[in-house]
């Protein structure tokens, strides 16, 4: 069992102009390519997705951004609570608007939400985490993640936000930007 506990309730939730503010991330890691070449092995990116509690398809960790934390802290917390991973925020992917049928309340009658999404480099997968009884995690290639993603806005965050962020970090030529695990012992 885990000592970590997921936050619940809506008392500390942030709203802006009737829109619920949420934070989330696309957790990722690098693995060596299965293809062998004479040169150095190529690094492949995998992203971590979790099952939805309300239907088919997979999701990226996300949830309410609370008054006592930064948006980055909220994204890291959601990754820990829902997917059982710890890591470093590597980049902002964008804000994504969506409607939530399950998050309609007196502050947000039509369920409008805005998600701030981040790239999170995973450094640790925990053997137990707060939502492990209801969440299963799965590492996927980017094409597999696009195919299995439940919500169009999350597909857009992956295809446009994450891919654009990756392309920009590749241009810098800084190995630490390209693979945060380089240089770590």
mmCIF file of N, CA, C and O in Angstrom, residues 6 11 41 73-74 109 125 133 153 173:
data_model
loop_
_atom_site.group_PDB
_atom_site.id
_atom_site.type_symbol
_atom_site.label_atom_id
_atom_site.label_comp_id
_atom_site.label_asym_id
_atom_site.label_seq_id
_atom_site.Cartn_x
_atom_site.Cartn_y
_atom_site.Cartn_z
ATOM 1 N N UNK A 6 -4.465 10.769 -2.810
ATOM 2 C CA UNK A 6 -4.927 11.695 -3.847
ATOM 3 C C UNK A 6 -5.798 12.776 -3.219
ATOM 4 O O UNK A 6 -6.582 12.513 -2.316
ATOM 5 N N UNK A 11 -13.106 22.373 -3.265
ATOM 6 C CA UNK A 11 -13.033 23.633 -2.530
ATOM 7 C C UNK A 11 -11.850 24.499 -2.937
ATOM 8 O O UNK A 11 -11.925 25.714 -2.882
ATOM 9 N N UNK A 41 22.832 3.178 -31.125
ATOM 10 C CA UNK A 41 21.402 2.864 -31.127
ATOM 11 C C UNK A 41 20.559 4.146 -31.044
ATOM 12 O O UNK A 41 20.908 5.076 -30.344
ATOM 13 N N UNK A 73 3.253 22.398 -10.470
ATOM 14 C CA UNK A 73 3.101 21.500 -9.310
ATOM 15 C C UNK A 73 1.846 20.644 -9.453
ATOM 16 O O UNK A 73 1.858 19.455 -9.116
ATOM 17 N N UNK A 74 0.773 21.235 -9.967
ATOM 18 C CA UNK A 74 -0.471 20.485 -10.167
ATOM 19 C C UNK A 74 -0.271 19.373 -11.196
ATOM 20 O O UNK A 74 -0.737 18.245 -10.999
ATOM 21 N N UNK A 109 -21.339 25.582 -14.754
ATOM 22 C CA UNK A 109 -22.538 24.842 -15.153
ATOM 23 C C UNK A 109 -22.437 24.121 -16.502
ATOM 24 O O UNK A 109 -23.055 23.084 -16.691
ATOM 25 N N UNK A 125 9.069 5.143 -11.748
ATOM 26 C CA UNK A 125 7.741 4.521 -11.754
ATOM 27 C C UNK A 125 7.546 3.871 -10.398
ATOM 28 O O UNK A 125 8.314 2.982 -10.017
ATOM 29 N N UNK A 133 -5.740 1.352 -7.718
ATOM 30 C CA UNK A 133 -6.854 0.407 -7.729
ATOM 31 C C UNK A 133 -7.817 0.667 -8.889
ATOM 32 O O UNK A 133 -8.564 -0.224 -9.275
ATOM 33 N N UNK A 153 -8.947 16.503 -27.818
ATOM 34 C CA UNK A 153 -8.049 17.558 -27.319
ATOM 35 C C UNK A 153 -6.732 16.974 -26.817
ATOM 36 O O UNK A 153 -5.691 17.609 -26.943
ATOM 37 N N UNK A 173 20.314 21.333 -30.135
ATOM 38 C CA UNK A 173 21.602 20.658 -30.169
ATOM 39 C C UNK A 173 22.148 20.358 -28.786
ATOM 40 O O UNK A 173 23.226 19.815 -28.639
#
